PDB file of C-alpha atoms in Angstrom:
ATOM      1  CA  UNK A   1     -54.360 -58.272  -7.915  1.00  0.00           C
ATOM      2  CA  UNK A   2     -56.398 -54.862  -9.262  1.00  0.00           C
ATOM      3  CA  UNK A   3     -54.520 -51.795  -9.278  1.00  0.00           C
ATOM      4  CA  UNK A   4     -57.787 -50.813  -7.446  1.00  0.00           C
ATOM      5  CA  UNK A   5     -57.982 -53.121  -4.710  1.00  0.00           C
ATOM      6  CA  UNK A   6     -54.502 -52.259  -4.107  1.00  0.00           C
ATOM      7  CA  UNK A   7     -55.764 -49.022  -3.600  1.00  0.00           C
ATOM      8  CA  UNK A   8     -57.460 -49.819  -1.232  1.00  0.00           C
ATOM      9  CA  UNK A   9     -55.779 -51.933   0.895  1.00  0.00           C
ATOM     10  CA  UNK A  10     -52.755 -50.000   0.816  1.00  0.00           C
ATOM     11  CA  UNK A  11     -55.809 -46.631   2.385  1.00  0.00           C
ATOM     12  CA  UNK A  12     -57.595 -49.070   4.547  1.00  0.00           C
ATOM     13  CA  UNK A  13     -54.103 -50.685   6.393  1.00  0.00           C
ATOM     14  CA  UNK A  14     -53.786 -48.189   8.670  1.00  0.00           C
ATOM     15  CA  UNK A  15     -58.208 -48.268  10.105  1.00  0.00           C
ATOM     16  CA  UNK A  16     -58.008 -52.355  10.275  1.00  0.00           C
ATOM     17  CA  UNK A  17     -53.847 -53.478  10.673  1.00  0.00           C
ATOM     18  CA  UNK A  18     -54.667 -53.726  14.758  1.00  0.00           C
ATOM     19  CA  UNK A  19     -58.470 -55.527  14.149  1.00  0.00           C
ATOM     20  CA  UNK A  20     -57.684 -59.102  14.274  1.00  0.00           C
ATOM     21  CA  UNK A  21     -55.228 -62.053  14.633  1.00  0.00           C
ATOM     22  CA  UNK A  22     -53.742 -62.836  11.216  1.00  0.00           C
ATOM     23  CA  UNK A  23     -52.579 -66.296  11.440  1.00  0.00           C
ATOM     24  CA  UNK A  24     -56.180 -66.479  12.071  1.00  0.00           C
ATOM     25  CA  UNK A  25     -57.046 -66.147   8.026  1.00  0.00           C
ATOM     26  CA  UNK A  26     -54.399 -68.525   6.655  1.00  0.00           C
ATOM     27  CA  UNK A  27     -56.617 -71.620   6.988  1.00  0.00           C
ATOM     28  CA  UNK A  28     -59.033 -69.314   4.539  1.00  0.00           C
ATOM     29  CA  UNK A  29     -56.206 -67.874   1.766  1.00  0.00           C
ATOM     30  CA  UNK A  30     -55.921 -70.463  -0.140  1.00  0.00           C
ATOM     31  CA  UNK A  31     -54.021 -68.278  -2.663  1.00  0.00           C
ATOM     32  CA  UNK A  32     -51.082 -67.732  -0.307  1.00  0.00           C
ATOM     33  CA  UNK A  33     -47.841 -69.601  -1.212  1.00  0.00           C
ATOM     34  CA  UNK A  34     -46.419 -71.895   2.079  1.00  0.00           C
ATOM     35  CA  UNK A  35     -43.447 -69.693   2.159  1.00  0.00           C
ATOM     36  CA  UNK A  36     -46.196 -66.865   2.143  1.00  0.00           C
ATOM     37  CA  UNK A  37     -47.640 -67.826   5.495  1.00  0.00           C
ATOM     38  CA  UNK A  38     -44.177 -68.637   7.413  1.00  0.00           C
ATOM     39  CA  UNK A  39     -43.436 -65.058   6.473  1.00  0.00           C
ATOM     40  CA  UNK A  40     -46.660 -64.372   8.543  1.00  0.00           C
ATOM     41  CA  UNK A  41     -46.582 -66.575  11.126  1.00  0.00           C
ATOM     42  CA  UNK A  42     -42.856 -66.012  12.062  1.00  0.00           C
ATOM     43  CA  UNK A  43     -43.939 -62.397  12.112  1.00  0.00           C
ATOM     44  CA  UNK A  44     -46.378 -62.844  14.406  1.00  0.00           C
ATOM     45  CA  UNK A  45     -44.473 -64.896  16.581  1.00  0.00           C
ATOM     46  CA  UNK A  46     -41.127 -62.511  16.181  1.00  0.00           C
ATOM     47  CA  UNK A  47     -43.100 -58.416  16.235  1.00  0.00           C
ATOM     48  CA  UNK A  48     -46.624 -59.450  17.136  1.00  0.00           C
ATOM     49  CA  UNK A  49     -49.963 -58.967  15.091  1.00  0.00           C
ATOM     50  CA  UNK A  50     -49.697 -55.614  13.906  1.00  0.00           C
ATOM     51  CA  UNK A  51     -46.436 -55.635  12.435  1.00  0.00           C
ATOM     52  CA  UNK A  52     -47.619 -59.508  10.838  1.00  0.00           C
ATOM     53  CA  UNK A  53     -51.231 -57.757   9.169  1.00  0.00           C
ATOM     54  CA  UNK A  54     -48.464 -55.637   7.417  1.00  0.00           C
ATOM     55  CA  UNK A  55     -46.765 -58.166   5.850  1.00  0.00           C
ATOM     56  CA  UNK A  56     -49.840 -60.594   5.690  1.00  0.00           C
ATOM     57  CA  UNK A  57     -51.157 -57.721   3.377  1.00  0.00           C
ATOM     58  CA  UNK A  58     -47.633 -57.581   1.126  1.00  0.00           C
ATOM     59  CA  UNK A  59     -48.379 -61.210   0.244  1.00  0.00           C
ATOM     60  CA  UNK A  60     -51.262 -60.966  -0.718  1.00  0.00           C
ATOM     61  CA  UNK A  61     -51.344 -58.197  -3.000  1.00  0.00           C
ATOM     62  CA  UNK A  62     -48.883 -60.164  -5.332  1.00  0.00           C
ATOM     63  CA  UNK A  63     -51.649 -62.756  -5.350  1.00  0.00           C
ATOM     64  CA  UNK A  64     -54.295 -63.286  -7.823  1.00  0.00           C
ATOM     65  CA  UNK A  65     -58.102 -63.627  -6.111  1.00  0.00           C
ATOM     66  CA  UNK A  66     -56.159 -62.074  -2.868  1.00  0.00           C
ATOM     67  CA  UNK A  67     -58.086 -59.462  -1.813  1.00  0.00           C
ATOM     68  CA  UNK A  68     -61.630 -61.672  -3.251  1.00  0.00           C
ATOM     69  CA  UNK A  69     -59.926 -64.159   0.035  1.00  0.00           C
ATOM     70  CA  UNK A  70     -58.922 -61.495   2.047  1.00  0.00           C
ATOM     71  CA  UNK A  71     -62.251 -60.196   2.349  1.00  0.00           C
ATOM     72  CA  UNK A  72     -64.127 -63.861   2.602  1.00  0.00           C
ATOM     73  CA  UNK A  73     -61.937 -64.863   5.242  1.00  0.00           C
ATOM     74  CA  UNK A  74     -62.305 -61.938   7.297  1.00  0.00           C
ATOM     75  CA  UNK A  75     -65.785 -62.788   6.905  1.00  0.00           C
ATOM     76  CA  UNK A  76     -65.509 -66.217   7.929  1.00  0.00           C
ATOM     77  CA  UNK A  77     -63.959 -65.862  10.491  1.00  0.00           C
ATOM     78  CA  UNK A  78     -65.762 -63.047  12.785  1.00  0.00           C
ATOM     79  CA  UNK A  79     -64.278 -60.011  11.623  1.00  0.00           C
ATOM     80  CA  UNK A  80     -66.893 -58.251   9.164  1.00  0.00           C
ATOM     81  CA  UNK A  81     -66.690 -55.131  10.503  1.00  0.00           C
ATOM     82  CA  UNK A  82     -62.733 -55.004   9.065  1.00  0.00           C
ATOM     83  CA  UNK A  83     -64.032 -56.849   6.215  1.00  0.00           C
ATOM     84  CA  UNK A  84     -66.853 -53.963   5.609  1.00  0.00           C
ATOM     85  CA  UNK A  85     -63.495 -51.392   5.436  1.00  0.00           C
ATOM     86  CA  UNK A  86     -62.798 -53.247   2.445  1.00  0.00           C
ATOM     87  CA  UNK A  87     -65.913 -54.257   0.829  1.00  0.00           C
ATOM     88  CA  UNK A  88     -68.998 -52.653   2.140  1.00  0.00           C
ATOM     89  CA  UNK A  89     -71.702 -53.210  -0.522  1.00  0.00           C
ATOM     90  CA  UNK A  90     -71.233 -56.955  -0.489  1.00  0.00           C
ATOM     91  CA  UNK A  91     -68.930 -57.480  -4.111  1.00  0.00           C
ATOM     92  CA  UNK A  92     -67.961 -61.009  -1.756  1.00  0.00           C
ATOM     93  CA  UNK A  93     -70.069 -62.290   1.103  1.00  0.00           C
ATOM     94  CA  UNK A  94     -69.366 -65.531   2.338  1.00  0.00           C
ATOM     95  CA  UNK A  95     -70.725 -67.849  -0.002  1.00  0.00           C
ATOM     96  CA  UNK A  96     -69.384 -66.357  -3.228  1.00  0.00           C
ATOM     97  CA  UNK A  97     -59.318 -40.600   4.315  1.00  0.00           C
ATOM     98  CA  UNK A  98     -58.697 -39.290   7.904  1.00  0.00           C
ATOM     99  CA  UNK A  99     -60.721 -40.241  10.675  1.00  0.00           C
ATOM    100  CA  UNK A 100     -63.986 -38.226  11.458  1.00  0.00           C
ATOM    101  CA  UNK A 101     -65.460 -37.956  15.150  1.00  0.00           C
ATOM    102  CA  UNK A 102     -68.903 -36.375  15.920  1.00  0.00           C
ATOM    103  CA  UNK A 103     -71.062 -35.700  19.192  1.00  0.00           C
ATOM    104  CA  UNK A 104     -73.927 -34.848  17.654  1.00  0.00           C
ATOM    105  CA  UNK A 105     -76.254 -35.404  20.745  1.00  0.00           C
ATOM    106  CA  UNK A 106     -74.111 -34.533  23.287  1.00  0.00           C
ATOM    107  CA  UNK A 107     -73.365 -37.195  24.814  1.00  0.00           C
ATOM    108  CA  UNK A 108     -69.801 -37.541  24.398  1.00  0.00           C
ATOM    109  CA  UNK A 109     -70.558 -40.546  22.594  1.00  0.00           C
ATOM    110  CA  UNK A 110     -71.195 -40.014  19.306  1.00  0.00           C
ATOM    111  CA  UNK A 111     -69.996 -41.910  15.688  1.00  0.00           C
ATOM    112  CA  UNK A 112     -66.016 -42.060  14.096  1.00  0.00           C
ATOM    113  CA  UNK A 113     -65.796 -41.941  10.471  1.00  0.00           C
ATOM    114  CA  UNK A 114     -62.907 -44.949   9.829  1.00  0.00           C
ATOM    115  CA  UNK A 115     -62.791 -45.407   6.150  1.00  0.00           C
ATOM    116  CA  UNK A 116     -65.269 -46.299   4.536  1.00  0.00           C
ATOM    117  CA  UNK A 117     -67.994 -47.088   7.318  1.00  0.00           C
ATOM    118  CA  UNK A 118     -68.943 -45.126  10.160  1.00  0.00           C
ATOM    119  CA  UNK A 119     -68.195 -46.662  13.862  1.00  0.00           C
ATOM    120  CA  UNK A 120     -71.425 -45.403  16.658  1.00  0.00           C
ATOM    121  CA  UNK A 121     -71.261 -45.809  20.119  1.00  0.00           C
ATOM    122  CA  UNK A 122     -74.110 -46.860  22.311  1.00  0.00           C
ATOM    123  CA  UNK A 123     -74.668 -46.546  25.293  1.00  0.00           C
ATOM    124  CA  UNK A 124     -76.562 -48.685  27.766  1.00  0.00           C
ATOM    125  CA  UNK A 125     -77.414 -49.286  31.211  1.00  0.00           C
ATOM    126  CA  UNK A 126     -78.547 -52.577  33.448  1.00  0.00           C
ATOM    127  CA  UNK A 127     -81.630 -51.803  35.452  1.00  0.00           C
ATOM    128  CA  UNK A 128     -83.950 -53.808  37.071  1.00  0.00           C
ATOM    129  CA  UNK A 129     -87.449 -53.934  35.982  1.00  0.00           C
ATOM    130  CA  UNK A 130     -88.954 -50.669  36.728  1.00  0.00           C
ATOM    131  CA  UNK A 131     -92.143 -52.037  38.554  1.00  0.00           C
ATOM    132  CA  UNK A 132     -89.009 -53.444  41.107  1.00  0.00           C
ATOM    133  CA  UNK A 133     -87.591 -50.342  41.855  1.00  0.00           C
ATOM    134  CA  UNK A 134     -85.942 -46.733  39.947  1.00  0.00           C
ATOM    135  CA  UNK A 135     -82.104 -47.656  41.806  1.00  0.00           C
ATOM    136  CA  UNK A 136     -80.199 -49.754  40.545  1.00  0.00           C
ATOM    137  CA  UNK A 137     -78.220 -51.906  42.230  1.00  0.00           C
ATOM    138  CA  UNK A 138     -74.721 -52.716  43.023  1.00  0.00           C
ATOM    139  CA  UNK A 139     -74.842 -56.236  41.027  1.00  0.00           C
ATOM    140  CA  UNK A 140     -76.464 -54.267  38.309  1.00  0.00           C
ATOM    141  CA  UNK A 141     -72.801 -52.237  38.414  1.00  0.00           C
ATOM    142  CA  UNK A 142     -70.878 -55.016  38.610  1.00  0.00           C
ATOM    143  CA  UNK A 143     -72.533 -56.711  36.014  1.00  0.00           C
ATOM    144  CA  UNK A 144     -72.394 -54.046  33.219  1.00  0.00           C
ATOM    145  CA  UNK A 145     -68.166 -54.381  34.188  1.00  0.00           C
ATOM    146  CA  UNK A 146     -68.607 -58.044  33.567  1.00  0.00           C
ATOM    147  CA  UNK A 147     -69.994 -57.512  29.888  1.00  0.00           C
ATOM    148  CA  UNK A 148     -68.083 -54.342  28.710  1.00  0.00           C
ATOM    149  CA  UNK A 149     -64.855 -56.600  29.977  1.00  0.00           C
ATOM    150  CA  UNK A 150     -65.893 -59.262  28.053  1.00  0.00           C
ATOM    151  CA  UNK A 151     -66.187 -58.271  24.450  1.00  0.00           C
ATOM    152  CA  UNK A 152     -63.928 -55.277  25.110  1.00  0.00           C
ATOM    153  CA  UNK A 153     -61.442 -56.700  22.597  1.00  0.00           C
ATOM    154  CA  UNK A 154     -62.690 -56.884  18.939  1.00  0.00           C
ATOM    155  CA  UNK A 155     -60.516 -59.788  17.895  1.00  0.00           C
ATOM    156  CA  UNK A 156     -61.593 -62.039  21.474  1.00  0.00           C
ATOM    157  CA  UNK A 157     -62.865 -65.043  20.920  1.00  0.00           C
ATOM    158  CA  UNK A 158     -65.989 -63.599  23.018  1.00  0.00           C
ATOM    159  CA  UNK A 159     -66.118 -60.955  20.257  1.00  0.00           C
ATOM    160  CA  UNK A 160     -65.792 -63.331  17.707  1.00  0.00           C
ATOM    161  CA  UNK A 161     -69.519 -65.794  18.962  1.00  0.00           C
ATOM    162  CA  UNK A 162     -70.991 -62.526  19.718  1.00  0.00           C
ATOM    163  CA  UNK A 163     -70.594 -60.559  16.624  1.00  0.00           C
ATOM    164  CA  UNK A 164     -71.714 -63.480  14.911  1.00  0.00           C
ATOM    165  CA  UNK A 165     -74.932 -64.193  16.991  1.00  0.00           C
ATOM    166  CA  UNK A 166     -75.556 -60.654  17.029  1.00  0.00           C
ATOM    167  CA  UNK A 167     -75.583 -60.986  12.840  1.00  0.00           C
ATOM    168  CA  UNK A 168     -78.359 -63.367  12.589  1.00  0.00           C
ATOM    169  CA  UNK A 169     -80.246 -59.725  13.525  1.00  0.00           C
ATOM    170  CA  UNK A 170     -78.753 -57.109  12.239  1.00  0.00           C
ATOM    171  CA  UNK A 171     -78.896 -55.423   8.670  1.00  0.00           C
ATOM    172  CA  UNK A 172     -76.442 -55.992   6.109  1.00  0.00           C
ATOM    173  CA  UNK A 173     -74.136 -53.504   6.305  1.00  0.00           C
ATOM    174  CA  UNK A 174     -74.043 -53.274  10.151  1.00  0.00           C
ATOM    175  CA  UNK A 175     -71.780 -55.082  12.794  1.00  0.00           C
ATOM    176  CA  UNK A 176     -71.292 -55.672  16.242  1.00  0.00           C
ATOM    177  CA  UNK A 177     -67.962 -54.526  16.278  1.00  0.00           C
ATOM    178  CA  UNK A 178     -66.459 -54.545  20.627  1.00  0.00           C
ATOM    179  CA  UNK A 179     -67.637 -52.756  24.452  1.00  0.00           C
ATOM    180  CA  UNK A 180     -66.154 -50.439  26.653  1.00  0.00           C
ATOM    181  CA  UNK A 181     -66.726 -49.551  30.445  1.00  0.00           C
ATOM    182  CA  UNK A 182     -68.925 -46.837  31.171  1.00  0.00           C
ATOM    183  CA  UNK A 183     -72.425 -48.706  31.551  1.00  0.00           C
ATOM    184  CA  UNK A 184     -71.824 -50.644  28.455  1.00  0.00           C
ATOM    185  CA  UNK A 185     -70.810 -48.967  25.765  1.00  0.00           C
ATOM    186  CA  UNK A 186     -71.857 -50.829  22.789  1.00  0.00           C
ATOM    187  CA  UNK A 187     -70.045 -50.002  19.118  1.00  0.00           C
ATOM    188  CA  UNK A 188     -71.643 -51.106  15.744  1.00  0.00           C
ATOM    189  CA  UNK A 189     -69.870 -50.014  12.612  1.00  0.00           C
ATOM    190  CA  UNK A 190     -72.249 -49.266   9.447  1.00  0.00           C
ATOM    191  CA  UNK A 191     -71.416 -49.088   6.194  1.00  0.00           C
ATOM    192  CA  UNK A 192     -74.258 -47.572   4.222  1.00  0.00           C
ATOM    193  CA  UNK A 193     -76.893 -45.441   4.570  1.00  0.00           C
ATOM    194  CA  UNK A 194     -79.529 -48.293   3.990  1.00  0.00           C
ATOM    195  CA  UNK A 195     -77.905 -49.757   7.104  1.00  0.00           C
ATOM    196  CA  UNK A 196     -78.043 -46.807   9.720  1.00  0.00           C
ATOM    197  CA  UNK A 197     -82.676 -46.604   8.403  1.00  0.00           C
ATOM    198  CA  UNK A 198     -82.952 -50.175   9.538  1.00  0.00           C
ATOM    199  CA  UNK A 199     -80.717 -49.863  12.454  1.00  0.00           C
ATOM    200  CA  UNK A 200     -82.864 -46.498  13.479  1.00  0.00           C
ATOM    201  CA  UNK A 201     -86.386 -48.879  12.620  1.00  0.00           C
ATOM    202  CA  UNK A 202     -84.959 -51.636  14.846  1.00  0.00           C
ATOM    203  CA  UNK A 203     -84.599 -49.288  17.318  1.00  0.00           C
ATOM    204  CA  UNK A 204     -87.542 -47.047  17.661  1.00  0.00           C
ATOM    205  CA  UNK A 205     -89.509 -50.377  17.112  1.00  0.00           C
ATOM    206  CA  UNK A 206     -87.662 -51.818  19.957  1.00  0.00           C
ATOM    207  CA  UNK A 207     -86.787 -54.752  18.725  1.00  0.00           C
ATOM    208  CA  UNK A 208     -82.506 -53.285  18.689  1.00  0.00           C
ATOM    209  CA  UNK A 209     -83.081 -52.850  22.249  1.00  0.00           C
ATOM    210  CA  UNK A 210     -85.071 -56.985  22.752  1.00  0.00           C
ATOM    211  CA  UNK A 211     -82.659 -58.286  20.565  1.00  0.00           C
ATOM    212  CA  UNK A 212     -79.363 -56.989  22.821  1.00  0.00           C
ATOM    213  CA  UNK A 213     -80.972 -58.216  26.042  1.00  0.00           C
ATOM    214  CA  UNK A 214     -81.550 -61.365  25.077  1.00  0.00           C
ATOM    215  CA  UNK A 215     -78.164 -61.868  23.274  1.00  0.00           C
ATOM    216  CA  UNK A 216     -75.932 -59.689  24.544  1.00  0.00           C
ATOM    217  CA  UNK A 217     -77.097 -59.713  28.234  1.00  0.00           C
ATOM    218  CA  UNK A 218     -78.987 -63.064  28.939  1.00  0.00           C
ATOM    219  CA  UNK A 219     -77.972 -65.476  26.357  1.00  0.00           C
ATOM    220  CA  UNK A 220     -74.415 -64.723  27.633  1.00  0.00           C
ATOM    221  CA  UNK A 221     -74.613 -64.133  31.712  1.00  0.00           C
ATOM    222  CA  UNK A 222     -76.401 -68.107  31.400  1.00  0.00           C
ATOM    223  CA  UNK A 223     -73.378 -68.959  29.688  1.00  0.00           C
ATOM    224  CA  UNK A 224     -70.910 -67.577  32.009  1.00  0.00           C
ATOM    225  CA  UNK A 225     -73.631 -68.721  34.808  1.00  0.00           C
ATOM    226  CA  UNK A 226     -73.554 -65.143  35.816  1.00  0.00           C
ATOM    227  CA  UNK A 227     -77.473 -65.298  36.376  1.00  0.00           C
ATOM    228  CA  UNK A 228     -78.713 -62.126  38.968  1.00  0.00           C
ATOM    229  CA  UNK A 229     -81.364 -63.874  41.091  1.00  0.00           C
ATOM    230  CA  UNK A 230     -83.171 -61.258  40.262  1.00  0.00           C
ATOM    231  CA  UNK A 231     -84.242 -59.905  36.328  1.00  0.00           C
ATOM    232  CA  UNK A 232     -82.044 -56.612  34.750  1.00  0.00           C
ATOM    233  CA  UNK A 233     -83.280 -55.033  32.089  1.00  0.00           C
ATOM    234  CA  UNK A 234     -80.850 -53.219  29.294  1.00  0.00           C
ATOM    235  CA  UNK A 235     -81.944 -49.370  29.042  1.00  0.00           C
ATOM    236  CA  UNK A 236     -80.014 -47.737  25.683  1.00  0.00           C
ATOM    237  CA  UNK A 237     -79.853 -44.255  25.333  1.00  0.00           C
ATOM    238  CA  UNK A 238     -79.407 -43.209  21.183  1.00  0.00           C
ATOM    239  CA  UNK A 239     -80.309 -40.162  19.514  1.00  0.00           C
ATOM    240  CA  UNK A 240     -82.215 -39.705  16.383  1.00  0.00           C
ATOM    241  CA  UNK A 241     -80.955 -36.887  15.448  1.00  0.00           C
ATOM    242  CA  UNK A 242     -77.330 -38.237  15.554  1.00  0.00           C
ATOM    243  CA  UNK A 243     -78.488 -40.812  13.746  1.00  0.00           C
ATOM    244  CA  UNK A 244     -79.518 -38.321  11.360  1.00  0.00           C
ATOM    245  CA  UNK A 245     -76.471 -37.266  10.902  1.00  0.00           C
ATOM    246  CA  UNK A 246     -74.593 -40.583  10.179  1.00  0.00           C
ATOM    247  CA  UNK A 247     -76.710 -41.280   7.495  1.00  0.00           C
ATOM    248  CA  UNK A 248     -76.007 -38.279   6.263  1.00  0.00           C
ATOM    249  CA  UNK A 249     -71.894 -38.519   5.880  1.00  0.00           C
ATOM    250  CA  UNK A 250     -73.286 -42.824   5.218  1.00  0.00           C
ATOM    251  CA  UNK A 251     -74.391 -40.871   2.009  1.00  0.00           C
ATOM    252  CA  UNK A 252     -71.977 -39.157   1.545  1.00  0.00           C
ATOM    253  CA  UNK A 253     -69.137 -41.888   1.822  1.00  0.00           C
ATOM    254  CA  UNK A 254     -70.957 -44.101  -0.541  1.00  0.00           C
ATOM    255  CA  UNK A 255     -71.157 -40.767  -3.372  1.00  0.00           C
ATOM    256  CA  UNK A 256     -66.973 -40.396  -2.683  1.00  0.00           C
ATOM    257  CA  UNK A 257     -66.808 -44.816  -3.058  1.00  0.00           C
ATOM    258  CA  UNK A 258     -68.668 -44.646  -6.136  1.00  0.00           C
ATOM    259  CA  UNK A 259     -66.174 -40.843  -7.287  1.00  0.00           C
ATOM    260  CA  UNK A 260     -63.113 -42.889  -6.808  1.00  0.00           C
ATOM    261  CA  UNK A 261     -64.253 -46.565  -8.592  1.00  0.00           C
ATOM    262  CA  UNK A 262     -65.026 -44.786 -12.019  1.00  0.00           C
ATOM    263  CA  UNK A 263     -62.012 -42.408 -11.399  1.00  0.00           C
ATOM    264  CA  UNK A 264     -60.400 -45.578 -11.102  1.00  0.00           C
ATOM    265  CA  UNK A 265     -61.691 -47.459 -13.584  1.00  0.00           C
ATOM    266  CA  UNK A 266     -60.628 -44.621 -16.083  1.00  0.00           C
ATOM    267  CA  UNK A 267     -56.923 -44.952 -15.371  1.00  0.00           C
ATOM    268  CA  UNK A 268     -56.945 -48.840 -15.148  1.00  0.00           C
ATOM    269  CA  UNK A 269     -58.380 -48.072 -18.784  1.00  0.00           C
ATOM    270  CA  UNK A 270     -56.122 -45.592 -19.676  1.00  0.00           C
ATOM    271  CA  UNK A 271     -53.354 -47.811 -18.358  1.00  0.00           C
ATOM    272  CA  UNK A 272     -53.745 -50.439 -20.714  1.00  0.00           C
ATOM    273  CA  UNK A 273     -54.090 -48.029 -23.558  1.00  0.00           C
ATOM    274  CA  UNK A 274     -51.282 -47.237 -22.716  1.00  0.00           C
ATOM    275  CA  UNK A 275     -49.651 -50.679 -23.288  1.00  0.00           C
ATOM    276  CA  UNK A 276     -50.544 -51.058 -26.618  1.00  0.00           C
ATOM    277  CA  UNK A 277     -48.285 -51.180 -28.905  1.00  0.00           C
ATOM    278  CA  UNK A 278     -47.887 -48.749 -31.803  1.00  0.00           C
ATOM    279  CA  UNK A 279     -48.695 -50.532 -34.989  1.00  0.00           C
ATOM    280  CA  UNK A 280     -45.595 -49.686 -37.122  1.00  0.00           C
ATOM    281  CA  UNK A 281     -46.135 -48.020 -40.983  1.00  0.00           C
ATOM    282  CA  UNK A 282     -44.550 -48.782 -43.942  1.00  0.00           C
ATOM    283  CA  UNK A 283     -44.219 -46.976 -46.751  1.00  0.00           C
ATOM    284  CA  UNK A 284     -43.568 -48.216 -50.429  1.00  0.00           C
ATOM    285  CA  UNK A 285     -41.872 -45.925 -52.976  1.00  0.00           C
ATOM    286  CA  UNK A 286     -41.641 -46.701 -56.019  1.00  0.00           C
ATOM    287  CA  UNK A 287     -38.644 -46.977 -58.019  1.00  0.00           C
ATOM    288  CA  UNK A 288     -38.951 -44.064 -60.538  1.00  0.00           C
ATOM    289  CA  UNK A 289     -39.363 -42.349 -57.587  1.00  0.00           C
ATOM    290  CA  UNK A 290     -36.124 -43.116 -55.073  1.00  0.00           C
ATOM    291  CA  UNK A 291     -34.802 -39.951 -54.249  1.00  0.00           C
ATOM    292  CA  UNK A 292     -31.425 -39.729 -55.774  1.00  0.00           C
ATOM    293  CA  UNK A 293     -28.060 -37.855 -53.649  1.00  0.00           C
ATOM    294  CA  UNK A 294     -27.399 -34.933 -55.867  1.00  0.00           C
ATOM    295  CA  UNK A 295     -23.443 -35.522 -57.496  1.00  0.00           C
ATOM    296  CA  UNK A 296     -21.460 -31.957 -57.477  1.00  0.00           C
TER     297      UNK A 296
END
């Protein structure tokens, strides 16, 4: 594995070590030896997935193409939100610092910088159609709680399925992470300024709300046989000022990434130069010019 890839894994491990189940990735990691996989499985069985993720990262760092296979395995297993932390520029698609928190609009939701990405939380409420009632019935509140609980764990099978379904509509670089209580609070991870711009455009045109209404609400309630007697609509709360700040922060992160890449590339070239053998210099002294020790 390249030094830069090892550096990225070491730096980001604390950000993703609780985001996925390591044994789920093993079938997609052909670079690992049988003994590697057994060690990871034993660690998860005895110490849990968080500790096992540390073992997994340690083992893939020892293998050629370990970084590439790890990123691709994350994407194949529905953990695109984690893959973005390691490969924000999609160098390895499936087919081929400290955290900062901001509350830009005073909603208490704001956004969070995690590694090289931004997690943005978006609040939604289920309401009856405007022509029917202005009050939220109790059934809407119950459905909000049900949906928020269903997708609260990023590594759950339900969250992975929803993540795949939403990814068909979201721009590249924007990924669903999970939900939380407090109406329906959905978290989306963004890894580029371009992704943030496109997501805001979707919201401005009403496409983002329509997508969540269909995929998150209607399809899920239908699949779980929770369809209410009367229709409900998902209303989102999203401020433009918050997204402007997110775009600015992502632009800064991308600049930092480019600088780090150049810096690490320079170090690699320097290391390669240090490893080169210094050629021996031979001096041929003619016999007549050799120094003869002076005798006394």
